[in-house]
CSV table of C-alpha atoms and ligand atoms in Angstrom, one decimal:
chain,number,residue,atom,x,y,z
E,1,MET,CA,-4.5,-53.0,-3.9
E,2,ILE,CA,-0.7,-52.4,-4.0
E,3,PRO,CA,0.4,-48.8,-4.7
E,4,ARG,CA,2.2,-48.3,-8.0
E,5,HIS,CA,4.3,-45.4,-6.6
E,6,ILE,CA,5.1,-44.9,-2.9
E,7,ALA,CA,7.4,-42.2,-1.4
E,8,PHE,CA,9.2,-42.0,1.9
E,9,VAL,CA,10.6,-39.0,3.9
E,10,MET,CA,13.3,-41.0,5.7
E,11,ASP,CA,13.4,-39.0,8.9
E,12,GLY,CA,14.7,-39.7,12.3
E,13,ASN,CA,18.2,-41.0,11.6
E,14,GLY,CA,20.0,-38.5,13.8
E,15,ARG,CA,17.6,-39.1,16.7
E,16,TRP,CA,18.0,-42.8,16.4
E,17,ALA,CA,21.7,-42.5,16.9
E,18,GLN,CA,21.5,-39.9,19.6
E,19,ALA,CA,19.1,-42.1,21.6
E,20,ARG,CA,21.8,-44.8,21.6
E,21,GLY,CA,24.6,-42.4,22.6
E,22,LEU,CA,26.1,-42.7,19.1
E,23,GLU,CA,27.3,-40.1,16.6
E,24,ARG,CA,24.6,-39.0,14.2
E,25,ALA,CA,26.7,-40.5,11.4
E,26,GLU,CA,25.8,-44.0,12.8
E,27,GLY,CA,22.2,-43.1,12.2
E,28,TYR,CA,22.8,-42.6,8.4
E,29,LYS,CA,24.7,-45.9,8.2
E,30,HIS,CA,21.7,-47.7,9.8
E,31,GLY,CA,19.4,-45.6,7.7
E,32,LEU,CA,20.9,-47.0,4.5
E,33,GLU,CA,20.4,-50.5,5.8
E,34,ALA,CA,16.7,-49.7,6.5
E,35,LEU,CA,16.3,-48.3,3.0
E,36,MET,CA,17.6,-51.7,1.7
E,37,ARG,CA,15.1,-53.6,3.8
E,38,VAL,CA,12.2,-51.4,2.9
E,39,VAL,CA,12.9,-51.3,-0.9
E,40,ASN,CA,13.7,-55.0,-1.1
E,41,ARG,CA,10.2,-55.8,0.4
E,42,LEU,CA,8.5,-53.3,-1.9
E,43,GLU,CA,10.3,-54.9,-4.9
E,44,GLN,CA,9.1,-58.4,-3.8
E,45,LEU,CA,5.6,-56.9,-3.7
E,46,LYS,CA,6.1,-55.6,-7.3
E,47,VAL,CA,5.7,-51.9,-6.5
E,48,GLU,CA,6.7,-50.1,-9.7
E,49,THR,CA,8.3,-47.0,-8.2
E,50,VAL,CA,9.7,-46.0,-4.8
E,51,SER,CA,10.8,-42.4,-4.3
E,52,VAL,CA,12.9,-41.5,-1.2
E,53,PHE,CA,14.0,-38.1,0.3
E,54,ALA,CA,17.7,-38.5,1.1
E,55,PHE,CA,18.9,-34.9,1.3
E,56,SER,CA,16.9,-31.6,0.9
E,57,THR,CA,18.2,-28.3,-0.4
E,58,GLU,CA,17.6,-27.0,3.1
E,59,ASN,CA,19.8,-29.7,4.6
E,60,VAL,CA,22.7,-27.8,3.1
E,61,ALA,CA,22.6,-25.7,6.3
E,62,ARG,CA,23.6,-28.8,8.4
E,63,PRO,CA,27.1,-29.0,9.9
E,64,SER,CA,29.7,-30.2,7.5
E,65,GLU,CA,30.6,-33.4,9.4
E,66,GLU,CA,26.9,-34.4,9.2
E,67,LYS,CA,26.7,-33.7,5.5
E,68,ALA,CA,29.9,-35.7,5.0
E,69,ALA,CA,28.4,-38.6,6.9
E,70,ILE,CA,25.2,-38.5,4.7
E,71,PHE,CA,27.1,-38.3,1.5
E,72,GLU,CA,29.4,-41.1,2.6
E,73,GLN,CA,26.4,-43.4,2.7
E,74,VAL,CA,25.1,-42.1,-0.7
E,75,ILE,CA,28.5,-42.8,-2.3
E,76,LYS,CA,28.8,-46.2,-0.6
E,77,PHE,CA,25.4,-47.2,-1.9
E,78,ASN,CA,26.2,-46.0,-5.5
E,79,LYS,CA,29.4,-47.8,-5.6
E,80,THR,CA,28.3,-51.1,-4.1
E,81,TYR,CA,24.7,-51.7,-5.1
E,82,ARG,CA,24.4,-54.8,-7.4
E,83,GLY,CA,20.7,-55.7,-7.3
E,84,THR,CA,17.9,-55.4,-9.7
E,85,LEU,CA,16.6,-51.9,-8.9
E,86,ARG,CA,16.7,-49.2,-11.6
E,87,VAL,CA,18.2,-46.3,-9.7
E,88,LEU,CA,17.5,-42.7,-10.7
E,89,TYR,CA,18.5,-39.5,-8.9
E,90,VAL,CA,16.3,-36.4,-8.7
E,91,GLY,CA,17.5,-33.0,-7.6
E,92,ASP,CA,20.4,-30.7,-8.3
E,93,ILE,CA,23.2,-33.3,-8.7
E,94,ASP,CA,25.5,-31.1,-10.8
E,95,SER,CA,26.3,-28.8,-7.9
E,96,LEU,CA,27.4,-31.7,-5.7
E,97,ASP,CA,31.1,-32.5,-5.2
E,98,GLU,CA,32.7,-34.4,-8.0
E,99,ASP,CA,33.0,-37.8,-6.2
E,100,ALA,CA,29.3,-37.8,-5.3
E,101,ALA,CA,28.2,-36.6,-8.8
E,102,GLU,CA,30.3,-39.2,-10.5
E,103,SER,CA,29.0,-42.0,-8.4
E,104,VAL,CA,25.4,-40.9,-9.2
E,105,GLU,CA,26.1,-41.0,-12.9
E,106,GLU,CA,27.8,-44.4,-12.6
E,107,ILE,CA,24.9,-46.1,-10.7
E,108,GLU,CA,22.3,-44.6,-13.1
E,109,ARG,CA,24.2,-46.0,-16.0
E,110,ARG,CA,24.9,-49.4,-14.4
E,111,THR,CA,21.2,-50.0,-13.5
E,112,ALA,CA,19.6,-48.3,-16.5
E,113,THR,CA,18.5,-51.6,-18.1
E,114,ASN,CA,17.4,-53.3,-14.8
E,115,ARG,CA,13.8,-54.5,-14.8
E,116,GLY,CA,13.0,-54.3,-11.1
E,117,THR,CA,11.5,-51.5,-9.1
E,118,THR,CA,12.6,-48.0,-10.0
E,119,LEU,CA,14.1,-46.3,-7.0
E,120,ASN,CA,14.1,-42.5,-7.3
E,121,ILE,CA,16.5,-40.9,-4.8
E,122,ALA,CA,15.9,-37.2,-4.1
E,123,LEU,CA,19.2,-35.6,-3.3
E,124,ASN,CA,19.7,-31.9,-3.1
E,125,TYR,CA,16.0,-31.7,-4.0
E,126,GLY,CA,13.4,-29.1,-3.1
E,127,ALA,CA,9.8,-29.3,-4.5
E,128,ARG,CA,9.3,-25.5,-4.6
E,129,ALA,CA,12.5,-25.0,-6.7
E,130,ASP,CA,11.4,-27.9,-8.9
E,131,ILE,CA,8.0,-26.4,-9.5
E,132,ALA,CA,9.5,-22.9,-10.2
E,133,HIS,CA,12.0,-24.5,-12.6
E,134,ALA,CA,9.2,-26.4,-14.5
E,135,ALA,CA,7.2,-23.2,-14.8
E,136,LYS,CA,10.1,-21.3,-16.2
E,137,LEU,CA,10.7,-24.1,-18.8
E,138,ALA,CA,7.1,-24.0,-19.8
E,139,ALA,CA,7.2,-20.2,-20.1
E,140,ASP,CA,10.3,-20.4,-22.2
E,141,VAL,CA,8.7,-22.7,-24.8
E,142,GLY,CA,5.5,-20.7,-24.5
E,143,ILE,CA,3.4,-23.8,-23.9
E,144,PHE,CA,1.5,-23.8,-20.6
E,145,THR,CA,-0.6,-26.9,-20.7
E,146,ASP,CA,-0.7,-29.1,-17.6
E,147,GLU,CA,1.0,-31.8,-19.6
E,148,GLU,CA,3.9,-29.7,-20.7
E,149,PHE,CA,4.4,-28.4,-17.1
E,150,GLU,CA,4.3,-31.9,-15.6
E,151,ASN,CA,6.8,-33.2,-18.2
E,152,SER,CA,9.2,-30.6,-16.9
E,153,LEU,CA,9.1,-31.7,-13.2
E,154,ALA,CA,11.9,-33.7,-11.8
E,155,PHE,CA,9.6,-36.7,-11.2
E,156,ALA,CA,8.2,-36.6,-14.8
E,157,GLY,CA,7.6,-40.1,-16.1
E,158,ALA,CA,6.9,-41.7,-12.7
E,159,PRO,CA,3.5,-43.2,-12.1
E,160,PRO,CA,1.1,-41.0,-10.1
E,161,LEU,CA,2.1,-40.9,-6.5
E,162,ASP,CA,-0.3,-43.2,-4.5
E,163,ALA,CA,1.2,-43.0,-1.0
E,164,LEU,CA,3.6,-40.8,0.9
E,165,VAL,CA,5.1,-42.0,4.2
E,166,ARG,CA,7.1,-39.9,6.7
E,167,THR,CA,8.8,-41.7,9.6
E,168,GLY,CA,10.3,-40.0,12.7
E,169,GLY,CA,7.1,-38.5,14.1
E,170,GLU,CA,7.0,-35.1,12.4
E,171,LYS,CA,3.8,-34.4,10.5
E,172,ARG,CA,5.0,-32.2,7.6
E,173,LEU,CA,6.2,-32.6,4.1
E,174,SER,CA,9.4,-30.4,4.4
E,175,ASN,CA,9.4,-29.5,0.7
E,176,PHE,CA,9.1,-33.0,-0.7
E,177,MET,CA,7.0,-33.8,-3.7
E,178,LEU,CA,4.5,-31.0,-3.1
E,179,TYR,CA,2.9,-31.2,-6.5
E,180,GLU,CA,2.9,-35.0,-6.8
E,181,ALA,CA,1.4,-35.5,-3.3
E,182,ALA,CA,-1.9,-33.8,-4.4
E,183,TYR,CA,-3.9,-37.1,-4.1
E,184,ALA,CA,-1.4,-39.3,-2.3
E,185,GLU,CA,-2.5,-41.2,0.8
E,186,LEU,CA,-0.5,-39.8,3.7
E,187,PHE,CA,1.1,-41.9,6.5
E,188,PHE,CA,2.9,-40.5,9.4
E,189,LEU,CA,4.8,-43.0,11.5
E,190,ASP,CA,6.4,-42.4,14.9
E,191,LYS,CA,9.0,-45.1,14.2
E,192,LEU,CA,12.5,-43.7,13.4
E,193,TRP,CA,13.7,-44.5,9.9
E,194,PRO,CA,16.6,-46.9,10.9
E,195,ASP,CA,14.1,-49.1,12.7
E,196,MET,CA,12.0,-49.6,9.5
E,197,GLY,CA,11.9,-53.1,8.1
E,198,ALA,CA,9.9,-55.5,5.9
E,199,ASP,CA,7.1,-55.9,8.5
E,200,ASP,CA,6.5,-52.1,8.6
E,201,VAL,CA,6.1,-52.2,4.8
E,202,ASP,CA,3.5,-55.0,5.1
E,203,ASP,CA,1.7,-53.0,7.8
E,204,LEU,CA,1.6,-50.0,5.5
E,205,MET,CA,0.4,-52.1,2.6
E,206,LYS,CA,-2.5,-53.4,4.7
E,207,GLU,CA,-3.5,-49.9,5.8
E,208,TYR,CA,-3.2,-48.6,2.3
E,209,ALA,CA,-5.5,-51.3,1.0
E,210,LEU,CA,-8.2,-50.1,3.5
E,211,ARG,CA,-8.0,-46.4,2.4
E,212,VAL,CA,-10.9,-45.3,0.2
E,213,ARG,CA,-9.5,-43.0,-2.5
E,214,LYS,CA,-12.1,-40.7,-4.0
E,215,PHE,CA,-10.2,-38.1,-6.1
E,216,GLY,CA,-12.9,-35.6,-5.4
E,217,LYS,CA,-15.7,-37.8,-6.9
N,1,IPE,C1,16.7,-37.3,7.8
N,1,IPE,O1,17.2,-37.6,9.1
N,1,IPE,C2,17.7,-37.5,6.7
N,1,IPE,C3,18.4,-36.3,6.3
N,1,IPE,C4,18.1,-35.1,6.7
N,1,IPE,C5,19.5,-36.5,5.5
N,1,IPE,P1,17.6,-36.5,10.1
N,1,IPE,O2,19.1,-36.2,10.0
N,1,IPE,O3,16.7,-35.3,9.9
N,1,IPE,O4,17.3,-37.2,11.5
N,1,IPE,P2,16.6,-36.4,12.7
N,1,IPE,O5,15.2,-36.0,12.2
N,1,IPE,O6,17.5,-35.3,13.1
N,1,IPE,O7,16.5,-37.5,13.8
N,2,IPE,C1,13.4,-33.9,5.6
N,2,IPE,O1,13.8,-34.1,6.9
N,2,IPE,C2,14.5,-34.2,4.6
N,2,IPE,C3,14.9,-35.6,4.5
N,2,IPE,C4,14.4,-36.6,5.1
N,2,IPE,C5,16.0,-35.8,3.6
N,2,IPE,P1,14.3,-32.9,7.8
N,2,IPE,O2,14.7,-33.4,9.1
N,2,IPE,O3,15.3,-32.1,7.0
N,2,IPE,O4,13.0,-32.0,7.9
N,2,IPE,P2,12.6,-30.9,9.1
N,2,IPE,O5,13.8,-30.0,9.2
N,2,IPE,O6,12.3,-31.7,10.3
N,2,IPE,O7,11.4,-30.2,8.5
N,3,MG,MG1,14.9,-34.7,10.6
């Protein structure tokens, strides 16, 4: 069985660069290349939806040079990507700087009719704020069904999350997809994100196929 929806916390970019005596910025550059390798393989395998954590609301506290290096890669991807993915952004995009926000709008428009895998990129996203926001919307309309609530979450419309992978050795979710991860299979890899490639995706798929999902039954 192939997952319909798989998510990645793309962690370990800074350490990857530092271990090579490079600036952390180099880690984000190679991180984008790893994202392309991983998503291309998942697209070949016909995975419907891939969601990745690119920048958390807490990452705003990082030094400005580092944030600039991360956003440089985001904008580069948005402006140059020409493949078959349908790219959607999740998170507080409006409060980003104009160049970044415009590039997000542009790639979403350009890939809207693509038929390949959907790539959700979580940027300036935090799951707790997303849940609080959805609860507020539900309260405002006075409808508090599970369905109404779920339709107000940032990932509304995506298939149920089947698997969540974190690279970089840390075993925590760091405020990513807390609601959606309820019954996701969890994978924690020591490998640093820029080292990820097609073979790692194949290994994950093999391990996923061996997991017995019970959903409480
Ligand atoms: C994760 O990589 C990506 C972002 C936070 C944007 P890190 O920058 O956290 O890399 P490490 O964990 O410090 O190696
Ligand atoms: C999570 O990684 C955020 C992204 C990968 C974008 P962090 O590096 O920010 O998480 P912590 O600080 O180790 O929990
Ligand atoms: Mg990190």
